[in-house]
Coordinates of N, CA and C in Angstrom, one line a residue:
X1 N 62.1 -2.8 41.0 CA 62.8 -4.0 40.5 C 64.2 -4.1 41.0
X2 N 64.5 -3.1 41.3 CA 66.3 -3.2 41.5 C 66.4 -3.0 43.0
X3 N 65.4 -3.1 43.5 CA 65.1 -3.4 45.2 C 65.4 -4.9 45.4
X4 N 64.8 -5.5 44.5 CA 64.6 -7.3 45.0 C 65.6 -8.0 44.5
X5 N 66.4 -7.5 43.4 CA 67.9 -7.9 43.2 C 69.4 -7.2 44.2
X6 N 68.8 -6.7 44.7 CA 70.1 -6.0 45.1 C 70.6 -6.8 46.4
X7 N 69.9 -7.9 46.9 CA 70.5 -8.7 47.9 C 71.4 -10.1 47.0
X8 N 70.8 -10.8 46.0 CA 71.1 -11.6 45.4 C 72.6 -11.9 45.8
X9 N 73.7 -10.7 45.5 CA 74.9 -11.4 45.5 C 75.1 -12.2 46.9
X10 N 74.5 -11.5 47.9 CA 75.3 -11.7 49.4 C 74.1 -13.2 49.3
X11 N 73.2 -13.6 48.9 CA 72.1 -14.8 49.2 C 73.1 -15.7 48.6
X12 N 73.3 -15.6 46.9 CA 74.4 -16.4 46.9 C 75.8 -16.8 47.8
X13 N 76.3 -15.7 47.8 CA 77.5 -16.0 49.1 C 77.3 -16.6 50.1
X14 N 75.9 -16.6 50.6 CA 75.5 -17.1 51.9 C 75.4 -18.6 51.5
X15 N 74.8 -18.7 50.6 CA 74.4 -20.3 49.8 C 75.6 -20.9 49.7
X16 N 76.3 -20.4 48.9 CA 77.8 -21.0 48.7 C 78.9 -21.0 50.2
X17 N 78.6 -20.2 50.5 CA 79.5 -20.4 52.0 C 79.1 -21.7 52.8
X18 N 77.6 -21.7 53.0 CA 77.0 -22.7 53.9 C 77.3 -23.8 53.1
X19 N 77.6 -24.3 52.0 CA 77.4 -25.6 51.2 C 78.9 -26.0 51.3
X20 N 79.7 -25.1 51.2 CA 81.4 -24.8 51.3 C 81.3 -26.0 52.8
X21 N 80.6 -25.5 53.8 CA 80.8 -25.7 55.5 C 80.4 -27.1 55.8
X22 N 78.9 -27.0 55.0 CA 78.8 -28.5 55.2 C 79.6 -29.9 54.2
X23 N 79.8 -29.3 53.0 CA 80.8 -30.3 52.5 C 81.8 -30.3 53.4
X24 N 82.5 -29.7 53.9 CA 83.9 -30.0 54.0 C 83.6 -30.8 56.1
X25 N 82.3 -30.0 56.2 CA 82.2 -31.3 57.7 C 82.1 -32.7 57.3
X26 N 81.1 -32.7 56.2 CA 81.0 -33.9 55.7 C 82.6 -35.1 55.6
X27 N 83.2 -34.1 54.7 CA 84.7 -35.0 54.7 C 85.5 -34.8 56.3
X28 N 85.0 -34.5 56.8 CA 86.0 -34.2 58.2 C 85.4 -35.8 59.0
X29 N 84.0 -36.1 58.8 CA 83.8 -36.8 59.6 C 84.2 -38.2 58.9
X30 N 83.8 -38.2 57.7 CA 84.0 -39.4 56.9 C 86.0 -40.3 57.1
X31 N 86.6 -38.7 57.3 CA 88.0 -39.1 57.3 C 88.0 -39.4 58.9
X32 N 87.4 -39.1 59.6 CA 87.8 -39.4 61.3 C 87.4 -41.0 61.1
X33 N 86.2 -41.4 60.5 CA 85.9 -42.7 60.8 C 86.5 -43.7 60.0
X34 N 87.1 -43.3 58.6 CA 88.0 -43.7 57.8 C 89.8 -44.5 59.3
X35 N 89.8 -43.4 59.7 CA 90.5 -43.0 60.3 C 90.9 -43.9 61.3
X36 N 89.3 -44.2 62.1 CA 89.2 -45.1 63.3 C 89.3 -46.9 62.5
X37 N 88.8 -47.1 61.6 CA 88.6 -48.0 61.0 C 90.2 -48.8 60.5
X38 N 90.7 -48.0 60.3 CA 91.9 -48.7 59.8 C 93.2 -48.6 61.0
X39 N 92.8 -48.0 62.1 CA 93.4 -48.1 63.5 C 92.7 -49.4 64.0
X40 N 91.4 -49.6 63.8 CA 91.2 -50.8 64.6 C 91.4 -51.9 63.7
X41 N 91.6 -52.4 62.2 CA 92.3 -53.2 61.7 C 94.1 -53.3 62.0
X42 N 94.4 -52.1 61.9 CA 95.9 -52.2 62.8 C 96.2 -52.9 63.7
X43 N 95.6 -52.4 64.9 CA 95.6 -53.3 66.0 C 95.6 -54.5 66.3
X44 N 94.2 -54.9 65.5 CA 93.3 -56.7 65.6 C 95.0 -57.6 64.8
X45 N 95.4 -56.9 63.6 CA 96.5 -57.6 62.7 C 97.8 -57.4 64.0
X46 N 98.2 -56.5 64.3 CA 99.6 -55.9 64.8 C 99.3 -57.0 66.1
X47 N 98.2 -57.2 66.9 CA 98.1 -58.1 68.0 C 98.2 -59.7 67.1
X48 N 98.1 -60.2 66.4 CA 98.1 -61.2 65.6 C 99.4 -61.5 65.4
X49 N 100.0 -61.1 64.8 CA 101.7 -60.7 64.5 C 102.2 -60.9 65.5
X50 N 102.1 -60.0 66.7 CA 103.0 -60.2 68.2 C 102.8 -61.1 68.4
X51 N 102.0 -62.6 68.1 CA 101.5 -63.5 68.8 C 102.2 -64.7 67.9
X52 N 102.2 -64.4 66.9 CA 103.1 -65.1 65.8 C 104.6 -65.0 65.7
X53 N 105.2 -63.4 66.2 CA 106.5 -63.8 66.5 C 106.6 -64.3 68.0
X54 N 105.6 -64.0 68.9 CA 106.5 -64.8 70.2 C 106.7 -66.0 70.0
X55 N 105.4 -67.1 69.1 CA 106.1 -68.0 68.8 C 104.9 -69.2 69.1
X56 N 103.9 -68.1 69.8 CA 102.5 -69.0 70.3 C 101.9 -69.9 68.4
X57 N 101.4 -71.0 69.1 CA 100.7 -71.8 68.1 C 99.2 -70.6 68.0
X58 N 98.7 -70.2 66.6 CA 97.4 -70.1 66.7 C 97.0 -71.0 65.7
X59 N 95.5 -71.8 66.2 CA 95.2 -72.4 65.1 C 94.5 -71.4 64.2
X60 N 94.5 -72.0 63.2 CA 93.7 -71.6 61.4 C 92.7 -71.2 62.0
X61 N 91.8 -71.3 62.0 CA 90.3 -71.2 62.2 C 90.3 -69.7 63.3
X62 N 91.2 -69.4 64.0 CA 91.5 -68.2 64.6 C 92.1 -67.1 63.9
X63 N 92.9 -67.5 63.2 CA 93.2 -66.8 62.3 C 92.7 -66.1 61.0
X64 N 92.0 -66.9 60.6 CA 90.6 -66.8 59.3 C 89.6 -65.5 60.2
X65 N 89.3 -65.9 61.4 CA 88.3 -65.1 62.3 C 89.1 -64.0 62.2
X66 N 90.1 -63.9 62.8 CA 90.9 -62.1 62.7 C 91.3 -61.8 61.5
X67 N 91.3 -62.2 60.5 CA 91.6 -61.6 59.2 C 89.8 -61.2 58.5
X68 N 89.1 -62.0 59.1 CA 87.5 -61.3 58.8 C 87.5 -60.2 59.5
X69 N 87.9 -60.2 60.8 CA 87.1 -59.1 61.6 C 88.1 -57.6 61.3
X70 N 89.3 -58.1 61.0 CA 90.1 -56.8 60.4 C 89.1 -56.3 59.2
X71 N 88.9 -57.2 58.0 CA 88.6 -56.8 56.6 C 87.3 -56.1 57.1
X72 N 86.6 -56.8 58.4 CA 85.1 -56.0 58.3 C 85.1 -54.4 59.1
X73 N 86.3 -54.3 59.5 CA 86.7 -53.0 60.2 C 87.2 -52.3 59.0
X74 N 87.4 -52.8 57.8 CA 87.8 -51.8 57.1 C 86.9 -51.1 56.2
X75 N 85.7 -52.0 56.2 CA 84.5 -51.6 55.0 C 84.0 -50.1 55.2
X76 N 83.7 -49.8 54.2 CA 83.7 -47.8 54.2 C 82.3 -47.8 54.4
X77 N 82.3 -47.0 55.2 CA 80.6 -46.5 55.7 C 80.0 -45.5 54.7
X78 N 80.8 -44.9 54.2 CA 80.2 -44.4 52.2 C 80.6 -44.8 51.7
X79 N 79.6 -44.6 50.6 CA 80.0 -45.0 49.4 C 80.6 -43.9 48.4
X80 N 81.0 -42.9 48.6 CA 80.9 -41.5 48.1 C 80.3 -41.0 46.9
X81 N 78.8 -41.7 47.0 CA 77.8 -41.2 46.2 C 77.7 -39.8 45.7
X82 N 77.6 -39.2 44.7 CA 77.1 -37.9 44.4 C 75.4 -38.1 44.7
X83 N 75.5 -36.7 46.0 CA 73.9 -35.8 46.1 C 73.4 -35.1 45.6
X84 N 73.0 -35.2 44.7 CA 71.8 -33.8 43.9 C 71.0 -32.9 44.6
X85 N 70.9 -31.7 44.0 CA 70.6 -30.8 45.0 C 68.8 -31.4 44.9
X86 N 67.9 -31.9 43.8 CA 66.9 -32.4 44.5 C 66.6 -33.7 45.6
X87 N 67.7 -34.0 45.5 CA 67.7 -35.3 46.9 C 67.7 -34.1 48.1
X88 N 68.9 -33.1 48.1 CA 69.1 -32.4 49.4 C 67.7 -31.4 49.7
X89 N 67.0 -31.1 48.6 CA 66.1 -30.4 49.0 C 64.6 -31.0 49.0
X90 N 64.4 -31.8 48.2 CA 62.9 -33.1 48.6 C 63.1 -34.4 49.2
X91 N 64.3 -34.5 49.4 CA 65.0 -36.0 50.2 C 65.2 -37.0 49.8
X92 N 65.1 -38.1 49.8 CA 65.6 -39.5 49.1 C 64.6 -40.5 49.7
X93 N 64.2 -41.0 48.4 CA 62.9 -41.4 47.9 C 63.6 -43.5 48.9
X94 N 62.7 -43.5 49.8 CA 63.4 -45.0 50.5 C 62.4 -46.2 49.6
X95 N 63.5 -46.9 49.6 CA 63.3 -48.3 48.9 C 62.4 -48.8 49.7
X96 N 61.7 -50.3 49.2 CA 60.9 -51.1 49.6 C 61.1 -51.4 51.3
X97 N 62.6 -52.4 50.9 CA 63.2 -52.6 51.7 C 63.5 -52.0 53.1
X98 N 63.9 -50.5 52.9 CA 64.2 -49.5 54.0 C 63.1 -49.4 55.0
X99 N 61.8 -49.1 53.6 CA 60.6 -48.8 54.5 C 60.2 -49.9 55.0
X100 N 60.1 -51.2 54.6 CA 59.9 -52.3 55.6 C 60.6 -52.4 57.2
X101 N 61.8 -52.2 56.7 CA 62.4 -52.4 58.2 C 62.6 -51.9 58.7
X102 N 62.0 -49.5 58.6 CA 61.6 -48.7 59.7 C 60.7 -49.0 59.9
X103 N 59.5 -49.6 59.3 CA 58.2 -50.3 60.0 C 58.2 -51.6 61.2
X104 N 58.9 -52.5 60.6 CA 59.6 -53.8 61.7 C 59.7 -53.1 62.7
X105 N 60.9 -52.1 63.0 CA 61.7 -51.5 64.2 C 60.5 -50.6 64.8
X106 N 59.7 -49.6 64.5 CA 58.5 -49.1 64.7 C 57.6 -50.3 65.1
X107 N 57.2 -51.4 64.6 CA 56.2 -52.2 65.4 C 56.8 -52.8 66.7
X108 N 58.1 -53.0 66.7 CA 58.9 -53.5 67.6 C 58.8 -52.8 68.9
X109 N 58.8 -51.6 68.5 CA 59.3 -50.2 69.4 C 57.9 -50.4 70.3
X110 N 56.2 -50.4 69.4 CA 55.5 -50.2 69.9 C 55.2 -51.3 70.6
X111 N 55.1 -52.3 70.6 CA 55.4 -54.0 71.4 C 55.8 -53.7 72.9
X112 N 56.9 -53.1 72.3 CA 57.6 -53.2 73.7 C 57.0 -51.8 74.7
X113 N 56.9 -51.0 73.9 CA 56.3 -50.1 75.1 C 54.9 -50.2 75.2
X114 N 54.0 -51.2 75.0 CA 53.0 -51.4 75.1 C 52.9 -52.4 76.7
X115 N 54.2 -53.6 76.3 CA 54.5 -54.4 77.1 C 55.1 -53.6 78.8
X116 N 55.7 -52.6 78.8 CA 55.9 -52.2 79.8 C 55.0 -51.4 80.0
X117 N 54.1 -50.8 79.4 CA 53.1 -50.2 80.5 C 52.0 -50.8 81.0
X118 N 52.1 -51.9 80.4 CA 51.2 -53.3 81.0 C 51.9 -53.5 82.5
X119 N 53.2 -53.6 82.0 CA 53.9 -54.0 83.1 C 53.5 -53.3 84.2
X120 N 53.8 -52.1 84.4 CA 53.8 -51.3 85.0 C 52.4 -50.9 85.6
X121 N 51.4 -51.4 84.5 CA 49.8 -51.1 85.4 C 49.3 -52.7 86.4
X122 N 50.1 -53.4 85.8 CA 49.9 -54.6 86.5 C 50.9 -54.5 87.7
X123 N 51.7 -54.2 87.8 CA 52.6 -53.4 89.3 C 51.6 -52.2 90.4
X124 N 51.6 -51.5 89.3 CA 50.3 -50.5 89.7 C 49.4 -50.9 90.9
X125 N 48.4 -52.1 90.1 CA 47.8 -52.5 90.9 C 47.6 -53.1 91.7
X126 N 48.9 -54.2 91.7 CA 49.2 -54.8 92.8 C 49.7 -53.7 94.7
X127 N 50.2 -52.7 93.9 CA 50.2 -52.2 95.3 C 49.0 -51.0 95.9

C-alpha cells in the first residue's frame, strides 16, 4: 500500500507546476493581444488628431468610421471566463449555433475540394 502512495507528492507537484505554466502562458498571451489592440486604437485615434491639428477638413461620416474602427480594435478577445477542471478535462459542450457553422465551413471546405479535383481531372484529360 505505501508503494502506490509514495509518488503522490511529486504527481501533485507535477500537476500544480504544469497548471502554474499554463495559466500564466495563458495571461502572457491575452496581455500581448490586449496589448496590440490598444496600440492599434492608438494609432487609427493619434493619426486622426494629427490630421485635425494640421488643420485638414475631415468630414463626419469619416470620423464616425475611425472612432468605430478604434472601438472595434479595442473589443477583448476574452471574456475571462472561469474554466472548470471538467470543461478542461471532457471539453466544452458546443452550442447549436457553433455546431452549425463548423458544419457550413466543413461543407464549404468539401465543395471546394471536390470542385478542384474536378478541375483538375478535367485538365487531366484534356492533355
Amino acid at each position: 500500500m505505501a508503494s502506490r502512495t509514495r509518488y503522490v507528492p511529486e504527481l501533485l507537484s507535477a500537476l500544480a507546476f504544469s497548471s502554474v505554466s499554463v495559466h500564466l502562458l495563458w495571461q502572457r498571451r491575452a496581455a500581448e493581444t490586449d496589448r496590440r489592440h490598444y496600440s492599434a486604437r492608438l494609432s487609427i485615434l493619434g493619426e486622426l488628431a494629427a490630421r485635425l491639428r494640421a488643420g485638414e477638413t475631415v468630414p463626419d461620416a469619416e470620423v464616425a468610421r475611425l472612432r468605430r474602427l478604434a472601438e472595434n480594435a479595442a473589443i477583448e478577445t476574452h471574456d475571462g471566463a472561469e474554466i472548470g477542471w471538467k470543461e478542461v478535462i471532457f471539453g466544452r459542450k458546443e452550442s447549436g449555433a457553433e455546431r452549425e457553422g463548423k458544419e457550413e465551413l466543413e461543407r464549404r471546405d468539401l465543395e471546394q475540394a471536390q470542385s478542384e479535383l474536378l478541375q483538375r481531372g478535367a485538365d487531366a484529360s484534356k492533355s
